[in-house]
Coordinates of C-alpha atoms (C1' of nucleotides) in Angstrom, one line a residue:
Chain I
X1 CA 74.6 137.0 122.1
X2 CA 76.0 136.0 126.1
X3 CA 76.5 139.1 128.1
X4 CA 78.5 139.0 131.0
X5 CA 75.5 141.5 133.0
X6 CA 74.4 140.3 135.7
X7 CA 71.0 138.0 135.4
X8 CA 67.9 139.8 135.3
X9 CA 64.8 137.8 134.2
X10 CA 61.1 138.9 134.2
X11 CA 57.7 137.4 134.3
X12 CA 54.9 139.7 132.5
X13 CA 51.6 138.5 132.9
X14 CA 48.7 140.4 131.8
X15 CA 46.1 141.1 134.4
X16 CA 42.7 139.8 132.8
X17 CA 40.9 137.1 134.4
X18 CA 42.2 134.7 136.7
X19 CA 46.2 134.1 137.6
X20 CA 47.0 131.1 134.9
X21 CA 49.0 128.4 135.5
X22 CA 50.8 129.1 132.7
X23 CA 51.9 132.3 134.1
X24 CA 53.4 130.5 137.5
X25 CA 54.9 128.1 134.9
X26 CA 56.9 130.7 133.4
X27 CA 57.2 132.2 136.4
X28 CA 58.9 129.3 138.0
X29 CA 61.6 129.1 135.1
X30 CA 62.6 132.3 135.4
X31 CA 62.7 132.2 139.0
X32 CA 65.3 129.2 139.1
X33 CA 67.2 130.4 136.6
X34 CA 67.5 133.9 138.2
X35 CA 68.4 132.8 142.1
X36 CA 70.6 129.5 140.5
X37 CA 72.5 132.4 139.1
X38 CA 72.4 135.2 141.6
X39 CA 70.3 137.1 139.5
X40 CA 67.1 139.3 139.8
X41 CA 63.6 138.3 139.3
X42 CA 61.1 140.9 138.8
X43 CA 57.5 140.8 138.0
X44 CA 55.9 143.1 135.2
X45 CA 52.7 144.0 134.9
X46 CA 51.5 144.1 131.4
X47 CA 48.4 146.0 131.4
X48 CA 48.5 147.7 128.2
X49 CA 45.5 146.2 127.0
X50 CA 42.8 148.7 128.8
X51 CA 39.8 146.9 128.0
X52 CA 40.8 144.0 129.7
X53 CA 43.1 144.9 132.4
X54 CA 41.5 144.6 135.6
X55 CA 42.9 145.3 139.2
X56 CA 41.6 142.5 140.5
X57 CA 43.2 140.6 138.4
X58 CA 46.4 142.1 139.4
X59 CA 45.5 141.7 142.7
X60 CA 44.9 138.1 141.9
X61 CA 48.0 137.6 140.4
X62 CA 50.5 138.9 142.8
X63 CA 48.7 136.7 145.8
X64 CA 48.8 133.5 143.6
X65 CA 52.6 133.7 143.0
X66 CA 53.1 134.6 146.4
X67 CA 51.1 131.6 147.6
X68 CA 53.1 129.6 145.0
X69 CA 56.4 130.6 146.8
X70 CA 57.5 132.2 143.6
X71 CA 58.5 136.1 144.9
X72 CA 59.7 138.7 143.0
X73 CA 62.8 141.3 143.9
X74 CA 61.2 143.9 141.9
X75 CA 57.8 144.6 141.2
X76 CA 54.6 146.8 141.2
X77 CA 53.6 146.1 144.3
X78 CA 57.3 146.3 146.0
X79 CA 59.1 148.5 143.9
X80 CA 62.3 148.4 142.4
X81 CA 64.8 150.5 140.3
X82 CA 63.2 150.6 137.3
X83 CA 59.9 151.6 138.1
X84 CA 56.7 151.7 137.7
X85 CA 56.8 148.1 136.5
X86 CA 53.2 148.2 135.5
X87 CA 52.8 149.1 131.3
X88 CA 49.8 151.7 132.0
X89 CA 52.1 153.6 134.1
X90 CA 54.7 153.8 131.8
X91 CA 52.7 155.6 128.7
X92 CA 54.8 158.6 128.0
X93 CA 58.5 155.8 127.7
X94 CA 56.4 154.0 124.9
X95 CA 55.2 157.2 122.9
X96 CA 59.0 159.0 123.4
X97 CA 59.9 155.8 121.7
X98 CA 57.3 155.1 119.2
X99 CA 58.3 159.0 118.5
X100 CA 61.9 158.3 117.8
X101 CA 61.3 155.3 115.5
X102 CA 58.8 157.2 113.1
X103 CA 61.6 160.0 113.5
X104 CA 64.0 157.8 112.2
X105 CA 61.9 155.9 109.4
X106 CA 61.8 152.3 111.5
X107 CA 58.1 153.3 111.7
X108 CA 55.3 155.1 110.1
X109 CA 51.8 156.6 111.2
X110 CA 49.2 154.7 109.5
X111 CA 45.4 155.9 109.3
X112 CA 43.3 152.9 108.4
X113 CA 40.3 152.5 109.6
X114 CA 39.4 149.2 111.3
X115 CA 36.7 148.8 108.5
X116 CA 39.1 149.2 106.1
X117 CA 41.4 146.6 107.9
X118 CA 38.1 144.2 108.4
X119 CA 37.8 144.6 104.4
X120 CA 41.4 143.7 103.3
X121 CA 41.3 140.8 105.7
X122 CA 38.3 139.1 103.9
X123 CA 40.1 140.4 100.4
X124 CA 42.9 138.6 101.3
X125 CA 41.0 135.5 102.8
X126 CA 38.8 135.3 99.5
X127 CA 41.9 135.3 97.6
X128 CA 43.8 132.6 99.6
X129 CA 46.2 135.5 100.0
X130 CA 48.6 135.8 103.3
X131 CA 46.9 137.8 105.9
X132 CA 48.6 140.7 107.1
X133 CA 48.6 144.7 106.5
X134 CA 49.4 145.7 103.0
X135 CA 51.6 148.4 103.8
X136 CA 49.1 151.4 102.4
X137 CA 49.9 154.3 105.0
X138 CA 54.0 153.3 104.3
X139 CA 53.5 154.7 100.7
X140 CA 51.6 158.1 101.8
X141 CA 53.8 161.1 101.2
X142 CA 55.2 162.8 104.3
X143 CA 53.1 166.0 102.6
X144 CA 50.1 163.7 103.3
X145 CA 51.1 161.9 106.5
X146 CA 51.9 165.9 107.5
X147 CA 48.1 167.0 106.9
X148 CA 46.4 164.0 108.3
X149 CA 48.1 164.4 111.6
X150 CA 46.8 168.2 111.6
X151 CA 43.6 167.0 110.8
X152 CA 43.6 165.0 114.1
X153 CA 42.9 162.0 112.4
X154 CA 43.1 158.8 114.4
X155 CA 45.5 156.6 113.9
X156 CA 48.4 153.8 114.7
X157 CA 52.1 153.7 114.5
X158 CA 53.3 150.9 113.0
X159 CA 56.8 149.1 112.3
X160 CA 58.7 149.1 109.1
X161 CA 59.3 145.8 108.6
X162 CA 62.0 145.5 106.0
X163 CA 60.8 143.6 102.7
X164 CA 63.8 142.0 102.0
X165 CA 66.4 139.7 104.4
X166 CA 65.7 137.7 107.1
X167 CA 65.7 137.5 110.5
X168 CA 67.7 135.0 113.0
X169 CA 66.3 134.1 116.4
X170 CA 68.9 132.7 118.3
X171 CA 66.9 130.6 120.9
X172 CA 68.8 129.0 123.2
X173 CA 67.0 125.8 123.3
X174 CA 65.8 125.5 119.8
X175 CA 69.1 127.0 118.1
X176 CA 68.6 129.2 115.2
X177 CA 65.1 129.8 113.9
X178 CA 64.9 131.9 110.2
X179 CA 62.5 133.9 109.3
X180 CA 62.2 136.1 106.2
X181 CA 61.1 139.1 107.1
X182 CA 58.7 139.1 103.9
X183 CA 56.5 136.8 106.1
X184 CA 56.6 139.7 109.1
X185 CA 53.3 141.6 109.6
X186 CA 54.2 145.6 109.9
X187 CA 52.8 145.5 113.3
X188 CA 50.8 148.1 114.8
X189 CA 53.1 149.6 118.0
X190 CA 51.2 152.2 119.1
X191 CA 47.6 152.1 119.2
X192 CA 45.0 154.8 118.7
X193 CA 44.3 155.4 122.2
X194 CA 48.1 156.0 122.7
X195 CA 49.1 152.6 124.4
X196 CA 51.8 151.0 123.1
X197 CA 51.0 146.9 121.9
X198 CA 52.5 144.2 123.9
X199 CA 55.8 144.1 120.9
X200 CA 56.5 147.9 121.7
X201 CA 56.0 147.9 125.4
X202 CA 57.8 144.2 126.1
X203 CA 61.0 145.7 124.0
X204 CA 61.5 149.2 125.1
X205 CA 60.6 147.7 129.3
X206 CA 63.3 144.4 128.6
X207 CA 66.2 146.6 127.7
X208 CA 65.2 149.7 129.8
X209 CA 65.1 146.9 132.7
X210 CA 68.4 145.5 131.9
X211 CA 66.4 142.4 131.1
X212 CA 69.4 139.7 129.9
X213 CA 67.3 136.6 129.4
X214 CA 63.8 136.5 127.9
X215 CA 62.3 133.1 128.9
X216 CA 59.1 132.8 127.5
X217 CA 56.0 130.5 126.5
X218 CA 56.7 128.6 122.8
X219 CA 53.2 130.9 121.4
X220 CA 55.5 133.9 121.0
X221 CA 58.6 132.3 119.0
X222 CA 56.9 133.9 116.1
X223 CA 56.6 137.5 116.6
X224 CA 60.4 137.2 118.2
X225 CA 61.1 138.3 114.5
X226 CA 59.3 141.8 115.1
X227 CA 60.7 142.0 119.0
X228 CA 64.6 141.8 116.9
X229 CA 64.1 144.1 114.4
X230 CA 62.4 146.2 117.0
X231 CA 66.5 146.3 119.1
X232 CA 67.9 146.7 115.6
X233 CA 65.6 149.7 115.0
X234 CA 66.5 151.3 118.6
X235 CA 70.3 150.3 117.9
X236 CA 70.3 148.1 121.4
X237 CA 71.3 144.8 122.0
X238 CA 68.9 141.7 122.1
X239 CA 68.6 140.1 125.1
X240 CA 68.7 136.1 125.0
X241 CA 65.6 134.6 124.2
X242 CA 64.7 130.9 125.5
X243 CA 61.6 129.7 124.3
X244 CA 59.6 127.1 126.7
X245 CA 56.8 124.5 125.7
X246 CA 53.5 125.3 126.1
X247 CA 51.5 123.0 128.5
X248 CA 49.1 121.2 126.9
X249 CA 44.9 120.1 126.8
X250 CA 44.8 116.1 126.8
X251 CA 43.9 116.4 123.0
X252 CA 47.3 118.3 122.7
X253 CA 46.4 122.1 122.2
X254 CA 47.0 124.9 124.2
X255 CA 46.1 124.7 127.5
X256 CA 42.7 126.5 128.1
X257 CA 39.9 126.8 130.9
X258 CA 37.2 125.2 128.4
X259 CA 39.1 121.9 128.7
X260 CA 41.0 122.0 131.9
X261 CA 41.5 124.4 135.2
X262 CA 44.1 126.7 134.6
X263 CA 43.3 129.1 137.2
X264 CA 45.9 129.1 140.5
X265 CA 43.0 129.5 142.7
X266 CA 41.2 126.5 141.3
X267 CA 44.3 124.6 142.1
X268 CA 44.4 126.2 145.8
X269 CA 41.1 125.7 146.6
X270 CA 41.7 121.9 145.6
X271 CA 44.3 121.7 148.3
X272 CA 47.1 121.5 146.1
X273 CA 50.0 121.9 148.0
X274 CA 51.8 124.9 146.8
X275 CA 55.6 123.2 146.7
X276 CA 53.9 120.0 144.5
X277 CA 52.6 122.1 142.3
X278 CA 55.1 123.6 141.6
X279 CA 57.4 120.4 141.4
X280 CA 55.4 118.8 139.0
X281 CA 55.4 122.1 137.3
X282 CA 59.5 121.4 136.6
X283 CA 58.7 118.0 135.8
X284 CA 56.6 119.5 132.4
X285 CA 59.7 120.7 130.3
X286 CA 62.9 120.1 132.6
X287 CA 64.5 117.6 134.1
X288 CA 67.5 116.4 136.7
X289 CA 70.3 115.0 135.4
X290 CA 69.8 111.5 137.8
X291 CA 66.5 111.1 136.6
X292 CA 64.5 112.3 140.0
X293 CA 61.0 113.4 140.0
X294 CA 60.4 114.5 143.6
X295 CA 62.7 117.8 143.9
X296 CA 61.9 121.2 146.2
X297 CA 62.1 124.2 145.0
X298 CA 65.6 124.5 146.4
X299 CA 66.5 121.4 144.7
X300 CA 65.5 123.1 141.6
X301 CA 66.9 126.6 141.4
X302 CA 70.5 124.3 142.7
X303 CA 70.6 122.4 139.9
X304 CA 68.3 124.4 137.2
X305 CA 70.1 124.9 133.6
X306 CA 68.7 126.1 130.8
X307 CA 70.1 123.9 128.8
X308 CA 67.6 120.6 130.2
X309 CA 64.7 122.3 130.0
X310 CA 62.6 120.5 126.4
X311 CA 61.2 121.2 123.5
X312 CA 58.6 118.7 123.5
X313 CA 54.9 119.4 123.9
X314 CA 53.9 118.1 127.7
X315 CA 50.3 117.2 128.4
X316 CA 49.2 118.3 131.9
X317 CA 48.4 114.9 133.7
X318 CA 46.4 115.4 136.8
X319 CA 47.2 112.0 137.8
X320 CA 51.2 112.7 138.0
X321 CA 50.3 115.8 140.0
X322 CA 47.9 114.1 142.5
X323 CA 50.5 111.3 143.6
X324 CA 53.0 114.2 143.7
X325 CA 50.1 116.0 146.2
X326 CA 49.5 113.0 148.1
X327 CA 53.3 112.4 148.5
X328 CA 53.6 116.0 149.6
X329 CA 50.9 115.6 151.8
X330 CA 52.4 111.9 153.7
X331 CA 55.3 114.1 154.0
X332 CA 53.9 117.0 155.7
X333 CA 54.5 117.0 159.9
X334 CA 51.1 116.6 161.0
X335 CA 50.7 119.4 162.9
X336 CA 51.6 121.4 159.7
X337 CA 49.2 119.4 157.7
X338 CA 46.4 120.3 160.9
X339 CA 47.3 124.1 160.3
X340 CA 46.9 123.9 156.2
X341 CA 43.8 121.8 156.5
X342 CA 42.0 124.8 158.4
X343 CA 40.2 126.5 154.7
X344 CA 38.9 122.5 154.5
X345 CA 36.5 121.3 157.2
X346 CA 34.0 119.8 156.3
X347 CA 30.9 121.5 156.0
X348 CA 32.9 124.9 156.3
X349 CA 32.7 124.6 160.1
X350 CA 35.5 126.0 162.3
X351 CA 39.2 123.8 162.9
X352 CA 39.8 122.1 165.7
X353 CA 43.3 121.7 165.7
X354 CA 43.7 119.6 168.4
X355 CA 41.0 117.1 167.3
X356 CA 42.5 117.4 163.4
X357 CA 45.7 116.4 164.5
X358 CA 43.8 113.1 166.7
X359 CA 42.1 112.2 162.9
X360 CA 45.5 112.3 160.6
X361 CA 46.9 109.5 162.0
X362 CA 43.7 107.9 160.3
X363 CA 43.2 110.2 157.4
X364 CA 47.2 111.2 156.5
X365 CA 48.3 108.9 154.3
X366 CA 44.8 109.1 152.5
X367 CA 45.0 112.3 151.3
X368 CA 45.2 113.1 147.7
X369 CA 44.5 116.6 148.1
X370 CA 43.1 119.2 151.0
X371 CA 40.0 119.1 149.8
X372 CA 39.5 115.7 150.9
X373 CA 39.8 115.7 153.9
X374 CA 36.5 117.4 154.2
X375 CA 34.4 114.2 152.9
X376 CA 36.7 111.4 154.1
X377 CA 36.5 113.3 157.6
X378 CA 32.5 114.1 157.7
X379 CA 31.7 111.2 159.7
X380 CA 33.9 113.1 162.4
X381 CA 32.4 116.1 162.4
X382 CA 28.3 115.0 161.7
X383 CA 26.1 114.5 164.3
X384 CA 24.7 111.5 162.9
X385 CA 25.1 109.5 159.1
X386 CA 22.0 108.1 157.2
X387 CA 22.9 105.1 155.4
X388 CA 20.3 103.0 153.5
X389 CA 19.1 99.8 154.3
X390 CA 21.0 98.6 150.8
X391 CA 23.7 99.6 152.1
X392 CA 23.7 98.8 156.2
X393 CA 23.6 95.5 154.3
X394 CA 26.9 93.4 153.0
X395 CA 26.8 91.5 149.7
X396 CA 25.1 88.2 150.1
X397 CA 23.3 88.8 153.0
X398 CA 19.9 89.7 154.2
X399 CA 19.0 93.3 155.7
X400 CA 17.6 90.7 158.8
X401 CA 21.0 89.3 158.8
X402 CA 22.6 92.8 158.8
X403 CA 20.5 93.7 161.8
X404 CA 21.7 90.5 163.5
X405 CA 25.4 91.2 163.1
X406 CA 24.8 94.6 164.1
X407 CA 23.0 93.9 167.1
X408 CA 26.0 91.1 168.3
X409 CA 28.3 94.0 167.5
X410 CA 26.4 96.4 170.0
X411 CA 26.4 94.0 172.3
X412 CA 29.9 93.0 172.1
X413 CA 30.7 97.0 172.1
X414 CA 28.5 97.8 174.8
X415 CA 30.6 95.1 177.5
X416 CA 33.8 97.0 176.3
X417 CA 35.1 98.3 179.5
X418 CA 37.7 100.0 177.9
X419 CA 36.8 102.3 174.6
X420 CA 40.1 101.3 172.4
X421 CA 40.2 99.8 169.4
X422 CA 41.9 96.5 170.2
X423 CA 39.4 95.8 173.1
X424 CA 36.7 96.6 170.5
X425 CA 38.2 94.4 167.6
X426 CA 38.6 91.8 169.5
X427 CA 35.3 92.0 171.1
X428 CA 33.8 92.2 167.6
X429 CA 35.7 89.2 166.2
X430 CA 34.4 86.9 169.4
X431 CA 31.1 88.0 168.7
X432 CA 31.3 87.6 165.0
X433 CA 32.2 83.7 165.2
X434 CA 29.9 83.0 168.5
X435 CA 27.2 84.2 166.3
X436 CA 27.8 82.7 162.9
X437 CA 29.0 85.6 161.1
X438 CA 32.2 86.2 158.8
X439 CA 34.0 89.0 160.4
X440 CA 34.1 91.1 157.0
X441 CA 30.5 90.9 157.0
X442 CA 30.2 92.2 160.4
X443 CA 32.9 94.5 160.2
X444 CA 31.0 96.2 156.6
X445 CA 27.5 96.4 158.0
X446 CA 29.5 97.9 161.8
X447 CA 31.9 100.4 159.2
X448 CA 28.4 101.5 157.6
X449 CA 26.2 102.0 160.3
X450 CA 29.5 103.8 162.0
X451 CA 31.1 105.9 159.3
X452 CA 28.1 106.0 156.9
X453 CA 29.8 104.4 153.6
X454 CA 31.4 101.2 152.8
X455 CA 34.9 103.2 152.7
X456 CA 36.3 104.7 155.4
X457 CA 39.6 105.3 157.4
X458 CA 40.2 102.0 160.2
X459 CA 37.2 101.0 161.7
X460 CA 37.9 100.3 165.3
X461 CA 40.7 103.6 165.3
X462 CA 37.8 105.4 164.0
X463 CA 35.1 104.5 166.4
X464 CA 37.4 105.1 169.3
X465 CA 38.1 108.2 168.3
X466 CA 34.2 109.0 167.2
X467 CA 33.4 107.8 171.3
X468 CA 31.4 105.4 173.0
X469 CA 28.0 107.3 172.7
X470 CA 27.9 108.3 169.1
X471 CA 29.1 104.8 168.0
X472 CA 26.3 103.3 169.5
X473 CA 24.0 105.3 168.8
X474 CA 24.5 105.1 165.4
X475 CA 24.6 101.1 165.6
X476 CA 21.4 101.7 167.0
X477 CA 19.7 104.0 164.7
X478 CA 21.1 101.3 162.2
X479 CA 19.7 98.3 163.5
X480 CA 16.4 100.6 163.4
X481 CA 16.5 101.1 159.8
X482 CA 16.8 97.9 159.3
X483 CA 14.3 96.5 161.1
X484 CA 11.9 98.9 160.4
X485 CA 12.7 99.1 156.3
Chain V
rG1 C1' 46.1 128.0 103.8
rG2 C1' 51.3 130.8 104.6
rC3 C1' 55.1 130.9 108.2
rC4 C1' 57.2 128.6 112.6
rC5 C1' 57.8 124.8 116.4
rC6 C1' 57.6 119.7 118.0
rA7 C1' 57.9 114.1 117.4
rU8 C1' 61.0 107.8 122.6
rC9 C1' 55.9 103.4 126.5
rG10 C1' 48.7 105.7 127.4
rU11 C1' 51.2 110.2 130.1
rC12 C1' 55.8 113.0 131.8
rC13 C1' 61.0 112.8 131.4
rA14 C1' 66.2 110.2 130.5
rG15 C1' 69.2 108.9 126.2
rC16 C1' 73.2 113.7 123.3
rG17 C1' 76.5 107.1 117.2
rG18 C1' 77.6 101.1 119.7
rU19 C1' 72.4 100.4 125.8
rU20 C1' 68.9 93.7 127.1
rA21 C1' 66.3 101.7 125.0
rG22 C1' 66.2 103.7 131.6
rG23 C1' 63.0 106.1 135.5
rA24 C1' 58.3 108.0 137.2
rC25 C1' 52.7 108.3 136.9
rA26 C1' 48.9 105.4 135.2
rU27 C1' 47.4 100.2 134.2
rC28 C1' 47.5 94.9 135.4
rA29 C1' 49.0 90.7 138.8
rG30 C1' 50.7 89.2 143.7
rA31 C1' 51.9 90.2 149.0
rU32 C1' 49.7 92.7 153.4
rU33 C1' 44.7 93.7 155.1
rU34 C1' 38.3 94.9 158.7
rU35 C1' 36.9 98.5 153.5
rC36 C1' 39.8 102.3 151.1
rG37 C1' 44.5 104.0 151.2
rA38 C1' 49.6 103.5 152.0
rU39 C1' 53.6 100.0 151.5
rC40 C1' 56.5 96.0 149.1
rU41 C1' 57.2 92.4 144.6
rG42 C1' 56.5 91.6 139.7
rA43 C1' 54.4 92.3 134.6
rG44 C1' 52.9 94.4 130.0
rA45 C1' 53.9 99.0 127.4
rA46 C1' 57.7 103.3 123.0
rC47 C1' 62.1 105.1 119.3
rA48 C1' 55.8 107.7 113.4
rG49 C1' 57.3 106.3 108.0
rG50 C1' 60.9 106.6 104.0
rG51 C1' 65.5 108.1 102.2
rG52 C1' 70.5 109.3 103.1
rU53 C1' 75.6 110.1 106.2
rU54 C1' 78.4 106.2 108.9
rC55 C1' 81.6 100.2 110.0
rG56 C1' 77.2 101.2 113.0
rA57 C1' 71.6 105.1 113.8
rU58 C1' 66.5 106.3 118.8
rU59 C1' 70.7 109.7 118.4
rC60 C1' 73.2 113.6 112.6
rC61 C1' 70.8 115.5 107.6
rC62 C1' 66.6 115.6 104.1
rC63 C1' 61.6 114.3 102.7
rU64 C1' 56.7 112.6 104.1
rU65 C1' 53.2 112.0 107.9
rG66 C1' 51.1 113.5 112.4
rG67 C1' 50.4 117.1 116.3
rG68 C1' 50.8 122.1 117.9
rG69 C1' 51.6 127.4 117.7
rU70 C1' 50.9 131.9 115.0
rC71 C1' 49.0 135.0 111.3
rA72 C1' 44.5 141.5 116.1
rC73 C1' 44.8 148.7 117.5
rC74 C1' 44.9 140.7 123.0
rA75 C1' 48.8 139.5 125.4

RNA sequence: GGCCCCAUCGUCCAGCGGUUAGGACAUCAGAUUUUCGAUCUGAGAACAGGGGUUCGAUUCCCCUUGGGGUCACCA
């Protein structure tokens, strides 16, 4: 089963709608274990599928794994030794082989109609019988077979799949799963329009791509079966297959878009940081031996075995992967966080750099993802806010009241000679007990009137940052409102 | 339904015959505090059930239960 080849892994998503996490899941396991072992990673396009297969998607694909981190040494897009490593391109490998199996007897034509395969499934489903193809076309007479393909008539190539025996998959995280072959579905190889299915093209492109490791999603443990008899049937040797959980809804099943984002570009245009993503990715089905959570990449494809990665069934839990993001982010130098911020200013407008890198001091450690930074920095960037009487006023007090603290706090602010914060504070606070007022109270109707909500980054940092007019201004426009209903 | 996979706190992971069953997220409480956040302390929280094997099972085996995957000319 071990080869002493050198490493060669792949990642083979198909290009219909948008790149999956899934796939940069995968992707990720097969990129640690390739560089931890001085292998090759290569990405294969698996496009056999023509009515789905977009370019775009492809497109889509190769920029999300790129903005992931996770590169490839061989690809589409960059070439390699093998090439092309997209399936469309790669028709007349599939047939030449499809060809020698029927040549051979590991595979038959077979001429059913999708009506008649439609029929036999409801047959089958009526009497509680196992689904699957029942093998008709295996039985015609090569005389037949012979005079059908004359007459042009359409049809499939399908595998033999011996009746009797069984087949072992070797995984190399789940040990040995059996399978009689009696269970196995003579699956269709070839299809009518002459592309091969994903079981043909995935075996013939693995071991014409000196693929030595197959590390794959848990959904396909169960056509592994059909993938081995397929090497048995070309006389080559299996490559080793690792099986990985599949990440999961909250109510357990497969991940899907209905009940949660899957697509990268969701996740990017979030302000996921590409490097948390991807560690909390690892955190779903591997683990460290010391028990650490926070790991880079580097960290990862160090220490990455196959051998820790689980079985179990992990639930993708936004909250883990937002503390990781917000860790990421309170990590990040702050002129690094300015530069990644620029897709996320509030109200699309253009980045200041210079004057995002005076806000993080405030807004940094705040951060949960990119795309917060747009609404917790607003208040920046607006001309003016537009709070509500309701809220101008604290709990407990009167919207007269409000107006009262406000207009002690403009006239505290207005003798500032110097536009800092501890000048202002402390101004505020004098003004606040000369006049009767609680400080919070003051503070909460000033923070409104100022920032527009009852949450905000530091109030004084804030204002002096925001600037003498605007501040007062707004306190003014507040004390309005409230005076005025 | 057949076949297959999986099963430790709410969630993610550790444990690979003998542990007070550990860590992280989340939750709750406290400290700090001009709000939020961040930070620091602390708390509650799990071996699905039943049989074996063994001196001893969370750990090994079997059954049950539960969850999931798969049964396409989609991957």
């Amino acid at each position: 089963m071990s080869n002493d080849r050198p490493v060669r892994v792949r990642v083979a998503p198909s290009p219909t709608g948008d790149p999956h996490v899934g796939t940069a899941y995968i992707a990720l396991f097969n990129y640690a274990f390739a560089r931890h072992s001085g292998g090759r990673f290569l990405l294969r396009i698996e496009d056999t599928d023509r009515e789905r297969s977009t370019k775009e998607s492809e497109r889509a694909i190769f920029e999300a794994l790129r903005w992931v981190g996770l590169t490839w040494d061989e690809g589409p897009d960059v070439g390699g030794p093998f090439a092309p490593y997209r399936q469309s391109e790669r028709g007349d490998i599939y047939r030449r082989h499809a060809a020698d199996l029927v040549a051979s007897g590991a595979a038959y034509p077979c001429f059913c109609t999708a009506e008649r395969l439609a029929a036999l499934r409801e047959e089958q489903k009526a009497k509680k019988l196992n689904l699957g193809y029942d093998g008709a076309c295996r039985l015609l007479s090569p005389e037949a077979v012979r005079a059908a393909l004359d007459a042009g008539k359409p049809h499939v190539i399908r595998l033999a799949v011996p009746r009797e025996g069984q087949t072992v998959v070797h995984d190399l995280v789940r040990g040995d799963v059996v399978i009689q072959n009696a269970t196995v579905d003579d699956q269709v190889l070839l299809k009518s329009d002459g592309f091969p299915t994903y079981h043909l093209a995935n075996v013939v492109d693995d071991h014409v791509m000196g693929i030595t490791h197959v590390i794959r999603a848990e959904e396909w443990i169960t056509s592994t079966p059909k993938h081995l008899l397929l090497y048995k049937a070309f006389g080559w040797a299996p490559p080793v297959f690792c099986h990985m959980p599949l990440l999961r809804n909250r109510d357990k099943s497969k991940i899907s878009k209905r009940k949660n984002p899957t697509s990268l570009l969701w996740y990017r245009e979030q302000g996921y940081l590409p490097e948390a993503l991807l560690n909390f990715l690892a955190l779903m089905g591997w683990s460290v031996a010391e028990n650490r959570e926070v790991f880079s990449l580097e960290d990862m494809i160090r220490e990455f075995t196959l051998e820790r990665v689980a079985t179990s069934e992990p639930i993708f839990d936004f909250q883990k992967l937002d503390w990781l993001n917000g860790l990421y982010i309170r990590a990040l130098p702050p002129a690094e966080l300015a530069r990644r911020l620029r897709e996320f200013m509030p109200q699309g407008r253009a980045c200041d750099e210079a004057f995002v890198l005076k806000t993080l001091p405030l807004l940094q450690e705040r951060l949960k993802k990119l795309s917060d930074y747009a609404t917790m920095a607003e208040f920046f960037y607006a001309e003016a806010v537009h709070p509500t009487v309701a809220e101008l006023t604290p709990k407990k007090a009167s919207p007269v009241q409000a107006a009262d603290m406000l207009s002690a706090a403009r006239e505290a602010l207005s003798a500032c000679e110097d536009w800092n914060a501890a000048t202002m504070e402390a101004r505020c606070r004098a003004a606040a007990a000369s006049s009767g007022f609680k400080d919070r109270d003051l503070f909460m109707a000033l923070r409104v009137a100022v920032t527009g909500a009852p949450v905000s980054p530091p109030l004084f940092e804030s204002m002096a940052l925001l600037g003498r007019d605007r501040c007062l201004a707004r306190v003014a426009a507040a004390i309005e409102r409230l005076r005025t209903g």
